[in-house]
mmCIF file of C-alpha atoms in Angstrom:
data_model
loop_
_atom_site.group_PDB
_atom_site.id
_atom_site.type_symbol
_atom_site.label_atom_id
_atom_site.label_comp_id
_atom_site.label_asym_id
_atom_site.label_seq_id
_atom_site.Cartn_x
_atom_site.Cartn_y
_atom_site.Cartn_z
ATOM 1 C CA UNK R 551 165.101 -186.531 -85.607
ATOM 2 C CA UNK R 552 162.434 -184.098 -83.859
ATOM 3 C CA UNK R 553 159.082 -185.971 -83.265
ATOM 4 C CA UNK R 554 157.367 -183.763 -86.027
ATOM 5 C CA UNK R 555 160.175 -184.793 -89.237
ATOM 6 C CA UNK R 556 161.038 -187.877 -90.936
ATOM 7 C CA UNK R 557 164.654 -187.920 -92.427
ATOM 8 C CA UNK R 558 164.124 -191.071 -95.579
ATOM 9 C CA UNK R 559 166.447 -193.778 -94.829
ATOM 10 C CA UNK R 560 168.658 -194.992 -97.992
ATOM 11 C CA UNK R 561 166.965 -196.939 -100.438
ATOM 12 C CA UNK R 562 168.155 -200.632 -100.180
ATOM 13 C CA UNK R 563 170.175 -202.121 -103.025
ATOM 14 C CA UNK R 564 168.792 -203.189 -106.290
ATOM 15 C CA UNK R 565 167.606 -207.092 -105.770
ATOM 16 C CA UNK R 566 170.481 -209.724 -106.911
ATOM 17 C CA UNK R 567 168.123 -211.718 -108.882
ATOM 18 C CA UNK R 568 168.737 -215.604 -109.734
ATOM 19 C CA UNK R 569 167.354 -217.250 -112.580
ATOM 20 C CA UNK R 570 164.519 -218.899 -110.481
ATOM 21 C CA UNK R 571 163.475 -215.354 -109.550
ATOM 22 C CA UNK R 572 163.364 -214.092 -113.238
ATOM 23 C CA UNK R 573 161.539 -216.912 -113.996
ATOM 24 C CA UNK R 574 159.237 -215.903 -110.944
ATOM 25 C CA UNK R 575 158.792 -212.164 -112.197
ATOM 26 C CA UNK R 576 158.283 -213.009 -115.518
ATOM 27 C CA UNK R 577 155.112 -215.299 -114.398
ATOM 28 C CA UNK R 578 153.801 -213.302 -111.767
ATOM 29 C CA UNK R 579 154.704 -209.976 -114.218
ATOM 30 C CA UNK R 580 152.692 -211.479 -117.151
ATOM 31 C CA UNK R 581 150.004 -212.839 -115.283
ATOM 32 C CA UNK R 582 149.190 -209.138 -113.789
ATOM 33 C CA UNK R 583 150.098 -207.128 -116.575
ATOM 34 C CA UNK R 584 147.061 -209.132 -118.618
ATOM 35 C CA UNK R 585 145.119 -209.299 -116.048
ATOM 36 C CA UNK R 586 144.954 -205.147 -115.760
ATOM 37 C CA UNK R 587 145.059 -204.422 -119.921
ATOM 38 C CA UNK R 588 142.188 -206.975 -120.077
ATOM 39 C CA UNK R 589 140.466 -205.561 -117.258
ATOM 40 C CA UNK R 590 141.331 -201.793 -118.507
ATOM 41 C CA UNK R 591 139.943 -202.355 -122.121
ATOM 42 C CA UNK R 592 137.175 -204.146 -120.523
ATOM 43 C CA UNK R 593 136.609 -200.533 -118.250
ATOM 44 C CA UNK R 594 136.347 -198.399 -120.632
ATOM 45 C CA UNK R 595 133.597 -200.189 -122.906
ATOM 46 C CA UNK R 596 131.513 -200.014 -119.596
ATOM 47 C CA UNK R 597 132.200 -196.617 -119.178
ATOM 48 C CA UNK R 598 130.912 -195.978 -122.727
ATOM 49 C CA UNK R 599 128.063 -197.425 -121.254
ATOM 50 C CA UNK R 600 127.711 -195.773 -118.124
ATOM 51 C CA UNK R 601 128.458 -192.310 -119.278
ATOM 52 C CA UNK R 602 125.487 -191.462 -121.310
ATOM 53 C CA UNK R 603 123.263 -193.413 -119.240
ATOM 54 C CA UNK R 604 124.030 -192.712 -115.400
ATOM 55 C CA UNK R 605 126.690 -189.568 -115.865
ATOM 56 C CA UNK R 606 128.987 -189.115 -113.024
ATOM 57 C CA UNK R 607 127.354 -192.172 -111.148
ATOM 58 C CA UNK R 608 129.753 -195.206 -112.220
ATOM 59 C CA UNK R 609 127.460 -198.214 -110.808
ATOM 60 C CA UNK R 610 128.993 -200.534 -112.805
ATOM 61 C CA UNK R 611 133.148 -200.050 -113.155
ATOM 62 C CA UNK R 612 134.382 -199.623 -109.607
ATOM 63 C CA UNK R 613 133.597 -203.713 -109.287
ATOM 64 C CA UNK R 614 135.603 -204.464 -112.217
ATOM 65 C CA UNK R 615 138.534 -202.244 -109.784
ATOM 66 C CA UNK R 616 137.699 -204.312 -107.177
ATOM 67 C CA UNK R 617 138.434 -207.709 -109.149
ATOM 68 C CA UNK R 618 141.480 -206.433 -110.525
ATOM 69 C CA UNK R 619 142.705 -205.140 -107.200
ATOM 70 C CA UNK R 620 141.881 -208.577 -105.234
ATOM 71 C CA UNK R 621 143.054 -210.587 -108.133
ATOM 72 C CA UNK R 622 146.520 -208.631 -108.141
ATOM 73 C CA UNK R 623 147.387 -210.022 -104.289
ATOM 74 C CA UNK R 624 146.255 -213.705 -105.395
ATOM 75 C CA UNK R 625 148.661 -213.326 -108.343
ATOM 76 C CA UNK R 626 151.543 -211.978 -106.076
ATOM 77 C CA UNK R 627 151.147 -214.481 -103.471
ATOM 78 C CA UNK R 628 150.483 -212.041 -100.769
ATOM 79 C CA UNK R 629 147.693 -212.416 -98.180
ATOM 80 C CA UNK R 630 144.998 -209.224 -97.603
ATOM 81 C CA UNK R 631 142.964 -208.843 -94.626
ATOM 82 C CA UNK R 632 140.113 -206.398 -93.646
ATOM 83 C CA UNK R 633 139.209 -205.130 -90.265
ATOM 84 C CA UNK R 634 136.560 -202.858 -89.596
ATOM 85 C CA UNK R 635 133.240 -202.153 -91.233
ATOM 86 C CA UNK R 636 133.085 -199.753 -94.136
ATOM 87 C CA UNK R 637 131.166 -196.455 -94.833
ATOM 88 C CA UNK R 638 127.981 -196.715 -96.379
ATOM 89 C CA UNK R 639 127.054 -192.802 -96.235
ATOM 90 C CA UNK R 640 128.164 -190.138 -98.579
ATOM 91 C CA UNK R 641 131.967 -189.467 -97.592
ATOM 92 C CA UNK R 642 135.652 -189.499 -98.276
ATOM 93 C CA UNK R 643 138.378 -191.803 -97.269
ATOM 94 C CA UNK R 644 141.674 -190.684 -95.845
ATOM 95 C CA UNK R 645 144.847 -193.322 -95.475
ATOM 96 C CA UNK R 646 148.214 -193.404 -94.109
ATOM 97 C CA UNK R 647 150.487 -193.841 -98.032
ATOM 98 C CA UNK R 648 152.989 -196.401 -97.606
ATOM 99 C CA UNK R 649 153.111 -197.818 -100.979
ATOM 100 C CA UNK R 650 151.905 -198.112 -104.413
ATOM 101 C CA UNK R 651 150.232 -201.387 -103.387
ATOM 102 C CA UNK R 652 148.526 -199.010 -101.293
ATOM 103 C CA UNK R 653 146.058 -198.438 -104.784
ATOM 104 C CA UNK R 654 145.220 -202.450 -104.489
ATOM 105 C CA UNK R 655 144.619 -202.464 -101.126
ATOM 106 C CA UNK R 656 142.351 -199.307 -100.560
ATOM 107 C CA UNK R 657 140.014 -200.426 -104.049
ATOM 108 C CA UNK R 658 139.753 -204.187 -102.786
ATOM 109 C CA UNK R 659 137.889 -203.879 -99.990
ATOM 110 C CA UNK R 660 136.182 -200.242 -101.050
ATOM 111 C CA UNK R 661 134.630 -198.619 -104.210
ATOM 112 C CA UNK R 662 137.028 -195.302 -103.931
ATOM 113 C CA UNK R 663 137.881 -192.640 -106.610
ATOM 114 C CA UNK R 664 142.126 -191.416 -105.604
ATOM 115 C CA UNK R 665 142.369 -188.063 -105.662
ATOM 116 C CA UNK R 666 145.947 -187.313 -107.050
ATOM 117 C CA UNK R 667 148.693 -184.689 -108.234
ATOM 118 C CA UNK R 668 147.347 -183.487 -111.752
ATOM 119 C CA UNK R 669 151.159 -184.691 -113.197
ATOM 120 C CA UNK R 670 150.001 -188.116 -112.859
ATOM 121 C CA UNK R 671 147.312 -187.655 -115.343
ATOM 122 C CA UNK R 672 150.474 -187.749 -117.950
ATOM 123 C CA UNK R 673 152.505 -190.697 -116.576
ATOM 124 C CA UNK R 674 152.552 -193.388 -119.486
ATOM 125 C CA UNK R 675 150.693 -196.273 -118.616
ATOM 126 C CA UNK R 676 149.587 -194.990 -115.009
ATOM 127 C CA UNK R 677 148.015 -192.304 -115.934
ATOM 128 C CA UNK R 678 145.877 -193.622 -118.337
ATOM 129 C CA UNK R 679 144.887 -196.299 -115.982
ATOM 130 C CA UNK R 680 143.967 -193.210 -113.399
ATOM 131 C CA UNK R 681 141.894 -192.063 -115.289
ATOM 132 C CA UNK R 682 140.298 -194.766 -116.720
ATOM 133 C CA UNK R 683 139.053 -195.753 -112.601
ATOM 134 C CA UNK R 684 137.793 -191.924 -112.118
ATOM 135 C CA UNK R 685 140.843 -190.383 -110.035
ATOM 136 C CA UNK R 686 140.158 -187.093 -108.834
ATOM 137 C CA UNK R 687 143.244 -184.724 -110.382
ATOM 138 C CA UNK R 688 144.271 -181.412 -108.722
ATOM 139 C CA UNK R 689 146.684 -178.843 -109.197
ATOM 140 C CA UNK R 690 148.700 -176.592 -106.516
ATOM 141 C CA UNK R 691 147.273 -173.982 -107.626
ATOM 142 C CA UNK R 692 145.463 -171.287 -105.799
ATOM 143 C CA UNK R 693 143.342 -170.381 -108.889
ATOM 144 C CA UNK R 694 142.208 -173.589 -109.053
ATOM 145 C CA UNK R 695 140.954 -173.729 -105.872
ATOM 146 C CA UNK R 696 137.506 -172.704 -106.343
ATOM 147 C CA UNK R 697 137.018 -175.269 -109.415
ATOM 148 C CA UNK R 698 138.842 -178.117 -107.201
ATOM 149 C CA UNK R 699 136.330 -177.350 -104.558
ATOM 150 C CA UNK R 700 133.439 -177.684 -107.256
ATOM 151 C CA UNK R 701 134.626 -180.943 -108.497
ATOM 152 C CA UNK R 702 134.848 -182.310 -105.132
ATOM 153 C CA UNK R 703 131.257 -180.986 -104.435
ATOM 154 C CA UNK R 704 129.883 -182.694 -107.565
ATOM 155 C CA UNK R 705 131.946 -186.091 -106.641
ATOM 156 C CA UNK R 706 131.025 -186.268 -103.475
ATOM 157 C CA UNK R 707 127.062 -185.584 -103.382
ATOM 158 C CA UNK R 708 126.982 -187.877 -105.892
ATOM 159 C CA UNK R 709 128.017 -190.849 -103.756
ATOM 160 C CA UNK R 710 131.776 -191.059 -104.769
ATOM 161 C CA UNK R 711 134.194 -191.958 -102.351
ATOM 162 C CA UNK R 712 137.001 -189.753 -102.648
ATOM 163 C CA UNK R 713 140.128 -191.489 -101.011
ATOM 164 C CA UNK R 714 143.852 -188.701 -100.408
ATOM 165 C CA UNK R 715 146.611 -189.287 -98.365
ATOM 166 C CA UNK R 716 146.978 -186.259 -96.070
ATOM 167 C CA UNK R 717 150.614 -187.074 -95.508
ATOM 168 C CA UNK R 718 151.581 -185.976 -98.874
ATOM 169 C CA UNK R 719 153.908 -188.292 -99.753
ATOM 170 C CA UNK R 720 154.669 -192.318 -99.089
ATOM 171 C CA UNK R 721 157.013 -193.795 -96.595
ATOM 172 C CA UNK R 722 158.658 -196.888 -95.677
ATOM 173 C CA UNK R 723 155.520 -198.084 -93.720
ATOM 174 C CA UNK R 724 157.591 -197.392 -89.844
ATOM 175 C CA UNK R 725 156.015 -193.870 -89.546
ATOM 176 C CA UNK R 726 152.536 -191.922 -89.173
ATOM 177 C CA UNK R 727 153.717 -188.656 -90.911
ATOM 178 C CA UNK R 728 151.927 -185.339 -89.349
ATOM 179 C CA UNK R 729 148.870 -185.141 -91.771
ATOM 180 C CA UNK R 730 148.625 -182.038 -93.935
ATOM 181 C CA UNK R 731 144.953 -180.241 -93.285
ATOM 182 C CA UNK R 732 144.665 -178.170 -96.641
ATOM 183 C CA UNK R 733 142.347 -180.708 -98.438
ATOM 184 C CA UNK R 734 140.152 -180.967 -95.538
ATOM 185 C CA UNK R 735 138.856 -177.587 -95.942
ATOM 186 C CA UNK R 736 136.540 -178.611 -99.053
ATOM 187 C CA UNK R 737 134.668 -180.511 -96.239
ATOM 188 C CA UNK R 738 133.635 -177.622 -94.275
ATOM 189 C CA UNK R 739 131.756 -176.337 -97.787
ATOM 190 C CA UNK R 740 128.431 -175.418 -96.871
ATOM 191 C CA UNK R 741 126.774 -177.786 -99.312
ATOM 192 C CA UNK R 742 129.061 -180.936 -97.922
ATOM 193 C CA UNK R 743 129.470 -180.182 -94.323
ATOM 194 C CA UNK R 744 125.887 -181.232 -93.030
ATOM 195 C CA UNK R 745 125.715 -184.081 -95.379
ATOM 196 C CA UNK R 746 128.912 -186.213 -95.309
ATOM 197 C CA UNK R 747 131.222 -187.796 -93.054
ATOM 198 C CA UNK R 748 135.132 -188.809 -93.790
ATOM 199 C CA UNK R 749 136.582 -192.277 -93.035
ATOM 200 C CA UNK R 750 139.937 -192.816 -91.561
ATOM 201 C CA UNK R 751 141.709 -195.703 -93.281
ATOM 202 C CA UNK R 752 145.217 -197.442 -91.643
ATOM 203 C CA UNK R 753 147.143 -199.611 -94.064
ATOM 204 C CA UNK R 754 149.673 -201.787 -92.487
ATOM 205 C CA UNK R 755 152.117 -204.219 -94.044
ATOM 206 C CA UNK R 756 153.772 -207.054 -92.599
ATOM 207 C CA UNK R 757 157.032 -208.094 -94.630
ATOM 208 C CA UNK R 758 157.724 -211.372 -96.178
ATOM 209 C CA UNK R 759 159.575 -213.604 -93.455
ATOM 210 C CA UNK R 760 163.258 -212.914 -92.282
ATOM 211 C CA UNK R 761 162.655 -210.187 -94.556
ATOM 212 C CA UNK R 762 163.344 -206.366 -93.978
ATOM 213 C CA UNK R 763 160.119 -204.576 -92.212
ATOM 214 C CA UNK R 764 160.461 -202.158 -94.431
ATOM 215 C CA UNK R 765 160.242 -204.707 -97.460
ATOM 216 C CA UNK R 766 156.476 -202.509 -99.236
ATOM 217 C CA UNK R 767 157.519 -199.721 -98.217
ATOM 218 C CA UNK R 768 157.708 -197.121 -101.193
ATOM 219 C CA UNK R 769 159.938 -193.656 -100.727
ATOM 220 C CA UNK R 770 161.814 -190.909 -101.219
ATOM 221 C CA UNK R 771 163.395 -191.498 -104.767
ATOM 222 C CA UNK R 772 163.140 -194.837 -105.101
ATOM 223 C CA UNK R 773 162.749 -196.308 -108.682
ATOM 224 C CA UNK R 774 159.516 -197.762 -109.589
ATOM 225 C CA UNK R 775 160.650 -200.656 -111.619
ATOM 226 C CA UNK R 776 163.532 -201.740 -108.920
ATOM 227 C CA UNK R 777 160.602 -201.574 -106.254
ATOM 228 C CA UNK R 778 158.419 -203.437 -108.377
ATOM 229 C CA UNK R 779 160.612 -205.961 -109.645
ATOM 230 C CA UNK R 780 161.727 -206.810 -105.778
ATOM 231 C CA UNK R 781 158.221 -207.768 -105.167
ATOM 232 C CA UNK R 782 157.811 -209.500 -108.170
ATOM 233 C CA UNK R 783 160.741 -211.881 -106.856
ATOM 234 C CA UNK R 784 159.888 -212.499 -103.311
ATOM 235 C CA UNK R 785 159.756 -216.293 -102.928
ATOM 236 C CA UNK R 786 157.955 -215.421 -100.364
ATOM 237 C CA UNK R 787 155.164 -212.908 -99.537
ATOM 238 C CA UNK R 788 153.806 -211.278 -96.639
ATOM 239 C CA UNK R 789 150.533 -209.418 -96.080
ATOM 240 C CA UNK R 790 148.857 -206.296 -95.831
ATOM 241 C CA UNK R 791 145.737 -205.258 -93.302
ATOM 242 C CA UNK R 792 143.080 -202.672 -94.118
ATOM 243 C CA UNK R 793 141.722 -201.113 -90.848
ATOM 244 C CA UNK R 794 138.221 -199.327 -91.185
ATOM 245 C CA UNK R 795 137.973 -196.727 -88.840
ATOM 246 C CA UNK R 796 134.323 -195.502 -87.692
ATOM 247 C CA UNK R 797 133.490 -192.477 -89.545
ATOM 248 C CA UNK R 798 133.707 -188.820 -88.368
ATOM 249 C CA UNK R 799 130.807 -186.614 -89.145
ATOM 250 C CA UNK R 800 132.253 -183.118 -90.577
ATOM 251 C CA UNK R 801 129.538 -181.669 -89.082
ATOM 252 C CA UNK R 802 130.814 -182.405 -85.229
ATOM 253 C CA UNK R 803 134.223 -180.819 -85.700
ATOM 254 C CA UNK R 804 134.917 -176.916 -85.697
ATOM 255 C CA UNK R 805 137.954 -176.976 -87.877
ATOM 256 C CA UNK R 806 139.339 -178.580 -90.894
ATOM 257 C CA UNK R 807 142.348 -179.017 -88.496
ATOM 258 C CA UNK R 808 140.477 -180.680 -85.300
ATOM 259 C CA UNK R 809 139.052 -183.091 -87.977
ATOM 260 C CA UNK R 810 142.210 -183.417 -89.377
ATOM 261 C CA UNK R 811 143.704 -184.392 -86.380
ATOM 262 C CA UNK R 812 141.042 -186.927 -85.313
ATOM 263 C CA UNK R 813 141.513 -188.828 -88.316
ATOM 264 C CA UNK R 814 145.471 -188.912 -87.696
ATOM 265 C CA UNK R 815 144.753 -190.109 -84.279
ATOM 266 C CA UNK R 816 142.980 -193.035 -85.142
ATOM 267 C CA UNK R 817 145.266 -194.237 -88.287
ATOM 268 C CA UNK R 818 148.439 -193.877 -85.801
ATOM 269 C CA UNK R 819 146.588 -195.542 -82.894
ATOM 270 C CA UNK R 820 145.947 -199.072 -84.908
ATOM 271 C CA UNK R 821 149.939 -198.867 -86.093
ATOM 272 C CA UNK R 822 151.909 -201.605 -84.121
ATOM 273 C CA UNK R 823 154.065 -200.974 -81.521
ATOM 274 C CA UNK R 824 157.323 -198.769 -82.825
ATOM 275 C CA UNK R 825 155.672 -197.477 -86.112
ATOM 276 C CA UNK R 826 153.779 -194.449 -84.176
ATOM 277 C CA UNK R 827 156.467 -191.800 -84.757
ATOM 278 C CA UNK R 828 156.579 -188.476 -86.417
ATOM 279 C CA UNK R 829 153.296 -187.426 -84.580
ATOM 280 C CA UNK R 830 152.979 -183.606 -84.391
#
């Protein structure tokens, strides 16, 4: 392995699950299942609400995220800790993606809007749910580029957070992947560049004891449901910390690739020891 690739390991074997851990599932399954339908129906009353009265401004929603997303770690079992203060400015958030408890953990401690691959606008279930919280879609499309910058633009000035993972793709929570600079460009817009400042996020997640590290840790081709349903199980949970990193101002850095790497830098730094690879 060169120190700029990441080969996936194998995806571990489908949980041998006991009738104690069905039971388990089923309780912990229910129990956050309601809790988001509840919460989602709930959502999108408010945002009949909220349209008409504030437009793109959403000052009332993002807490009901924020209760859902703390609520789902009480229901699992698993402890969530926060380092670091958060950005109160106009800006965007950029994280290390490990898993998709990485959506709990970045809107429990922050009001964020994801900005995601347009095909998840279509997922059953998921994507209704993105939507419903105000993700950002985009497509790889270099046509779209100008209108992706203009939604940004819009989101942005008016005080949403807009939260990407540069890495382009999750991992099993050992590795910093080399972060992918594209999206940074819409920074350097002359209408955002003066004006806003971007937040490096690390997310870190400590495994269940006797566990495998790589217990959250979300890749490759795993299957959703296996991955879910092995948390779902665990007897026992472990945690996940949220490091705030101070913001960067756009305005100080020449290049959506110096800022780029700055960010990098300080998500890899707060890694423990052995989980620093794959830096460029």
């Amino acid at each position: 392995m060169s120190p700029t690739s990441w080969t996936p390991p194998p995806a571990p074997p489908p949980p041998q699950l006991r009738l104690r851990d069905w039971l388990r599932v089923a309780r912990r399954g229910l129990a956050l299942g309601g809790l988001i339908a509840l919460c989602l129906g709930l959502m999108m009353a408010l945002r009949l609400i909220e349209r008409p009265l504030w437009g793109k401004r959403r000052p009332l929603t993002p807490y009901l995220t924020q209760f859902v997303s703390l609520s789902a770690f009480r229901i699992l079992g698993m402890r969530y800790h926060r380092r670091g203060a958060r950005m109160q400015g106009r800006g965007a958030v950029v994280a290390n993606h490990v898993s998709w408890l990485d959506i709990f953990a970045l809107n429990a401690g922050k009001r964020v809007y994801f900005v995601s691959k347009a095909e998840v606008a279509g997922w059953p279930g998921i994507g209704l749910l993105a939507r419903a919280t105000g993700t950002v879609f985009i497509k790889r499309d270099p046509r779209e580029a100008k209108r992706q910058q203009e939604v940004f633009e819009e989101r942005l000035l008016a005080g949403h957070k807009l939260l990407f993972f540069p890495e382009g793709t999750s991992t099993d929570g050992m590795v910093v992947l080399p972060f992918k600079t594209t999206l940074f460009q819409a920074f350097f817009a002359p209408e955002l560049r003066q004006r806003i400042a971007v937040q490096p996020v690390s997310l870190i997640y400590h495994a269940p004891a006797g566990a495998d590290p790589r217990f959250y840790g979300w890749w490759g081709d795993m299957d959703f449901g296996t991955h879910l349903l092995r948390v779902l199980a665990a007897p026992r949970q472990g945690r996940v910390e949220v490091v705030y990193h101070s913001p960067l101002d756009v305005r100080d850095f020449a290049s959506r690739k110096e800022l780029a790497a700055h960010c990098e830098a300080n998500i890899r730094n707060a890694m423990p020891e052995g989980r620093q690879g794959c830096g460029a």
